[in-house]
mmCIF file of C-alpha atoms and ligand atoms in Angstrom:
data_model
loop_
_atom_site.group_PDB
_atom_site.id
_atom_site.type_symbol
_atom_site.label_atom_id
_atom_site.label_comp_id
_atom_site.label_asym_id
_atom_site.label_seq_id
_atom_site.Cartn_x
_atom_site.Cartn_y
_atom_site.Cartn_z
ATOM 1 C CA MET A 1042 13.536 -22.193 17.320
ATOM 2 C CA LYS A 1043 13.725 -23.628 13.845
ATOM 3 C CA GLU A 1044 13.907 -20.915 11.130
ATOM 4 C CA CYS A 1045 10.843 -20.811 9.034
ATOM 5 C CA TYR A 1046 12.710 -19.632 5.939
ATOM 6 C CA GLN A 1047 15.636 -20.516 3.639
ATOM 7 C CA LEU A 1048 17.419 -18.856 0.529
ATOM 8 C CA LYS A 1049 16.791 -20.056 -2.652
ATOM 9 C CA LYS A 1050 16.868 -19.266 -6.347
ATOM 10 C CA ALA A 1051 14.024 -16.915 -7.587
ATOM 11 C CA SER A 1052 12.729 -17.270 -11.082
ATOM 12 C CA GLY A 1053 14.203 -14.069 -12.714
ATOM 13 C CA ARG A 1054 15.389 -12.248 -9.744
ATOM 14 C CA GLY A 1055 18.700 -13.970 -8.672
ATOM 15 C CA GLU A 1056 17.991 -15.285 -5.026
ATOM 16 C CA GLY A 1057 14.988 -14.851 -2.791
ATOM 17 C CA VAL A 1058 14.016 -16.052 0.775
ATOM 18 C CA PHE A 1059 11.237 -18.548 0.591
ATOM 19 C CA ALA A 1060 8.879 -19.747 3.652
ATOM 20 C CA VAL A 1061 9.552 -23.404 4.676
ATOM 21 C CA ARG A 1062 6.125 -23.810 6.070
ATOM 22 C CA ALA A 1063 3.045 -22.166 6.453
ATOM 23 C CA ILE A 1064 3.451 -18.765 8.625
ATOM 24 C CA ASP A 1065 0.513 -16.996 10.383
ATOM 25 C CA ALA A 1066 -0.510 -13.145 9.877
ATOM 26 C CA GLY A 1067 1.324 -11.733 12.741
ATOM 27 C CA GLU A 1068 3.975 -14.047 13.214
ATOM 28 C CA THR A 1069 7.702 -12.810 13.340
ATOM 29 C CA VAL A 1070 9.205 -14.441 10.279
ATOM 30 C CA MET A 1071 12.733 -12.757 10.660
ATOM 31 C CA VAL A 1072 14.436 -11.535 13.460
ATOM 32 C CA GLY A 1073 16.650 -8.469 12.734
ATOM 33 C CA GLU A 1074 20.296 -8.134 14.006
ATOM 34 C CA ILE A 1075 22.452 -5.185 13.117
ATOM 35 C CA GLU A 1076 25.825 -6.451 11.773
ATOM 36 C CA LYS A 1077 27.453 -3.214 11.149
ATOM 37 C CA GLU A 1078 26.830 0.757 11.181
ATOM 38 C CA LEU A 1079 27.559 2.370 8.035
ATOM 39 C CA GLU A 1080 28.559 5.995 7.229
ATOM 40 C CA GLU A 1081 26.496 6.403 4.553
ATOM 41 C CA ASN A 1082 23.606 4.702 2.173
ATOM 42 C CA HIS A 1083 24.604 1.384 0.161
ATOM 43 C CA SER A 1084 22.633 -0.711 -2.100
ATOM 44 C CA HIS A 1085 22.358 -3.333 0.387
ATOM 45 C CA ALA A 1086 22.138 -1.388 3.617
ATOM 46 C CA SER A 1087 18.797 -0.902 5.698
ATOM 47 C CA GLN A 1088 17.943 2.656 6.977
ATOM 48 C CA ILE A 1089 16.975 2.522 10.555
ATOM 49 C CA GLY A 1090 17.138 6.381 11.117
ATOM 50 C CA GLU A 1091 16.931 9.801 9.454
ATOM 51 C CA ASP A 1092 20.782 9.270 9.006
ATOM 52 C CA ARG A 1093 21.564 5.730 9.995
ATOM 53 C CA TYR A 1094 22.121 3.100 7.814
ATOM 54 C CA VAL A 1095 23.097 -0.465 8.762
ATOM 55 C CA PHE A 1096 23.816 -3.999 7.284
ATOM 56 C CA HIS A 1097 21.676 -6.661 8.815
ATOM 57 C CA ALA A 1098 23.226 -9.683 9.664
ATOM 58 C CA GLY A 1099 21.962 -12.943 8.146
ATOM 59 C CA LEU A 1100 19.414 -13.331 5.216
ATOM 60 C CA ILE A 1101 17.530 -10.355 5.892
ATOM 61 C CA SER A 1102 19.337 -8.377 3.256
ATOM 62 C CA LYS A 1103 18.382 -11.240 0.582
ATOM 63 C CA VAL A 1104 14.440 -10.596 1.054
ATOM 64 C CA ASN A 1105 13.367 -9.076 -2.305
ATOM 65 C CA HIS A 1106 11.247 -6.446 -2.648
ATOM 66 C CA SER A 1107 7.719 -6.771 -3.859
ATOM 67 C CA CYS A 1108 4.852 -3.904 -4.236
ATOM 68 C CA ASP A 1109 2.412 -6.287 -2.646
ATOM 69 C CA PRO A 1110 4.566 -7.756 -0.036
ATOM 70 C CA ASN A 1111 3.663 -10.466 2.693
ATOM 71 C CA CYS A 1112 5.779 -8.862 5.261
ATOM 72 C CA GLY A 1113 6.163 -5.895 7.164
ATOM 73 C CA ILE A 1114 8.862 -4.131 9.672
ATOM 74 C CA LYS A 1115 8.824 -3.889 13.148
ATOM 75 C CA VAL A 1116 11.830 -2.180 15.121
ATOM 76 C CA ASN A 1117 13.156 -4.384 17.597
ATOM 77 C CA GLU A 1118 14.925 -3.308 20.805
ATOM 78 C CA SER A 1119 18.453 -3.401 19.042
ATOM 79 C CA GLY A 1120 17.040 -1.019 16.470
ATOM 80 C CA ALA A 1121 17.220 -3.707 13.918
ATOM 81 C CA HIS A 1122 14.296 -4.324 11.794
ATOM 82 C CA ASP A 1123 12.290 -7.557 12.416
ATOM 83 C CA PHE A 1124 10.035 -8.849 9.510
ATOM 84 C CA VAL A 1125 6.626 -9.897 10.464
ATOM 85 C CA ALA A 1126 4.069 -11.404 8.260
ATOM 86 C CA MET A 1127 1.329 -9.065 7.282
ATOM 87 C CA ARG A 1128 -0.850 -11.960 5.977
ATOM 88 C CA ASP A 1129 -0.966 -15.762 5.965
ATOM 89 C CA ILE A 1130 2.228 -16.990 4.002
ATOM 90 C CA SER A 1131 2.102 -20.556 2.476
ATOM 91 C CA ASN A 1132 4.759 -22.929 2.382
ATOM 92 C CA ASP A 1133 7.257 -22.223 -0.311
ATOM 93 C CA GLU A 1134 5.981 -18.677 -0.905
ATOM 94 C CA GLU A 1135 8.741 -16.076 -1.306
ATOM 95 C CA ILE A 1136 9.116 -13.596 1.768
ATOM 96 C CA THR A 1137 8.818 -10.033 0.362
ATOM 97 C CA PHE A 1138 8.534 -6.647 1.819
ATOM 98 C CA ASP A 1139 8.397 -3.260 0.410
ATOM 99 C CA TYR A 1140 11.580 -1.344 0.478
ATOM 100 C CA ALA A 1141 9.762 1.551 0.945
ATOM 101 C CA MET A 1142 8.710 0.397 4.524
ATOM 102 C CA ARG A 1143 12.673 0.891 5.583
ATOM 103 C CA ASN A 1144 13.929 3.690 3.068
ATOM 104 C CA TYR A 1145 12.710 7.138 2.824
ATOM 105 C CA GLY A 1146 14.161 7.352 -0.518
ATOM 106 C CA ILE A 1147 15.468 4.758 -2.892
ATOM 107 C CA ASP A 1148 19.101 5.588 -4.107
ATOM 108 C CA TYR A 1149 20.533 2.588 -5.347
ATOM 109 C CA PHE A 1150 18.443 0.436 -6.979
ATOM 110 C CA PRO A 1151 17.259 0.021 -10.729
ATOM 111 C CA LYS A 1152 14.059 2.297 -11.284
ATOM 112 C CA GLU A 1153 12.030 -0.585 -12.664
ATOM 113 C CA CYS A 1154 10.210 -2.970 -10.568
ATOM 114 C CA GLY A 1155 10.146 -6.759 -11.396
ATOM 115 C CA CYS A 1156 7.897 -7.921 -8.599
ATOM 116 C CA GLY A 1157 5.213 -8.784 -11.163
ATOM 117 C CA SER A 1158 2.280 -8.277 -8.533
ATOM 118 C CA GLU A 1159 -0.916 -6.647 -9.796
ATOM 119 C CA ILE A 1160 -0.759 -3.629 -7.815
ATOM 120 C CA CYS A 1161 3.042 -3.141 -8.922
ATOM 121 C CA ARG A 1162 3.988 0.632 -8.801
ATOM 122 C CA GLY A 1163 6.415 -0.112 -11.877
ATOM 123 C CA THR A 1164 9.385 1.516 -10.041
ATOM 124 C CA ILE A 1165 10.764 0.538 -6.845
ATOM 125 C CA THR A 1166 10.142 3.872 -4.878
ATOM 126 C CA GLY A 1167 11.076 5.004 -1.358
ATOM 127 C CA TRP A 1168 8.274 5.953 1.507
ATOM 128 C CA LYS A 1169 8.423 9.556 0.489
ATOM 129 C CA ASP A 1170 6.801 8.432 -3.126
ATOM 130 C CA LEU A 1171 4.020 6.195 -1.810
ATOM 131 C CA SER A 1172 0.618 7.111 -2.142
ATOM 132 C CA GLN A 1173 -1.196 8.060 1.277
ATOM 133 C CA LYS A 1174 -3.436 4.790 0.407
ATOM 134 C CA THR A 1175 -0.424 2.543 0.457
ATOM 135 C CA LYS A 1176 1.111 4.337 3.790
ATOM 136 C CA ASN A 1177 -2.291 3.549 5.231
ATOM 137 C CA ASN A 1178 -2.133 0.014 4.067
ATOM 138 C CA TYR A 1179 1.152 -0.393 5.757
ATOM 139 C CA GLU A 1180 0.265 1.110 9.111
ATOM 140 C CA GLY A 1181 2.012 -0.678 11.804
ATOM 141 C CA PHE A 1182 4.346 -2.283 9.575
ATOM 142 C CA VAL A 1183 7.174 0.271 8.551
ATOM 143 C CA ALA A 1184 10.020 1.663 9.921
ATOM 144 C CA GLY A 1185 9.157 4.620 12.719
ATOM 145 C CA TYR A 1186 11.455 7.139 11.852
ATOM 146 C CA LEU A 1187 9.510 7.341 8.434
ATOM 147 C CA LEU A 1188 6.473 8.855 10.090
ATOM 148 C CA ASP A 1189 8.918 11.178 11.936
ATOM 149 C CA LEU A 1190 10.333 12.572 8.655
ATOM 150 C CA ASP A 1191 6.825 12.697 7.146
ATOM 151 C CA LYS A 1192 5.753 15.085 10.155
ATOM 152 C CA LEU A 1193 8.911 16.898 9.780
ATOM 153 C CA VAL A 1194 8.310 17.691 5.957
ATOM 154 C CA TYR A 1195 4.597 18.328 6.348
ATOM 155 C CA SER A 1196 5.215 20.707 9.139
ATOM 156 C CA LYS A 1197 7.606 23.003 7.163
HETATM 157 ZN ZN1 LIG B 743 6.534 -3.879 -8.093
#
């Protein structure tokens, strides 16, 4: 299968991953593959469990954050994160997801968000800092362990 994305310079944000054709809502845009398990969190790590951090292979680590993302996360059989289109994406549109979909807390990113969306939260936050409304909007598109952590926190 030909990949439907490529790495390009993003205006003002370094590099980003862009669609090279129109993508339909529900399509798997990028298939996740774990490159390496890590001992602890790292600025380019993905959190895949309460205490599990990994590097994803390929361009997944290059996908930029947006507070109004067009992709979300589905955990695949290997435990890695697939990126799935939450809405239709046009050719040449930047592929984005919300870092809060995979990280409970954000330790390593600059606090200010430059995503430029109309609903920008102003800062890049983790799952624990999202409003319930945003969590509801992301239902079905976040790493499952985040929901497990929520339950633990609320049951305390
Ligand atoms: Zn933002």
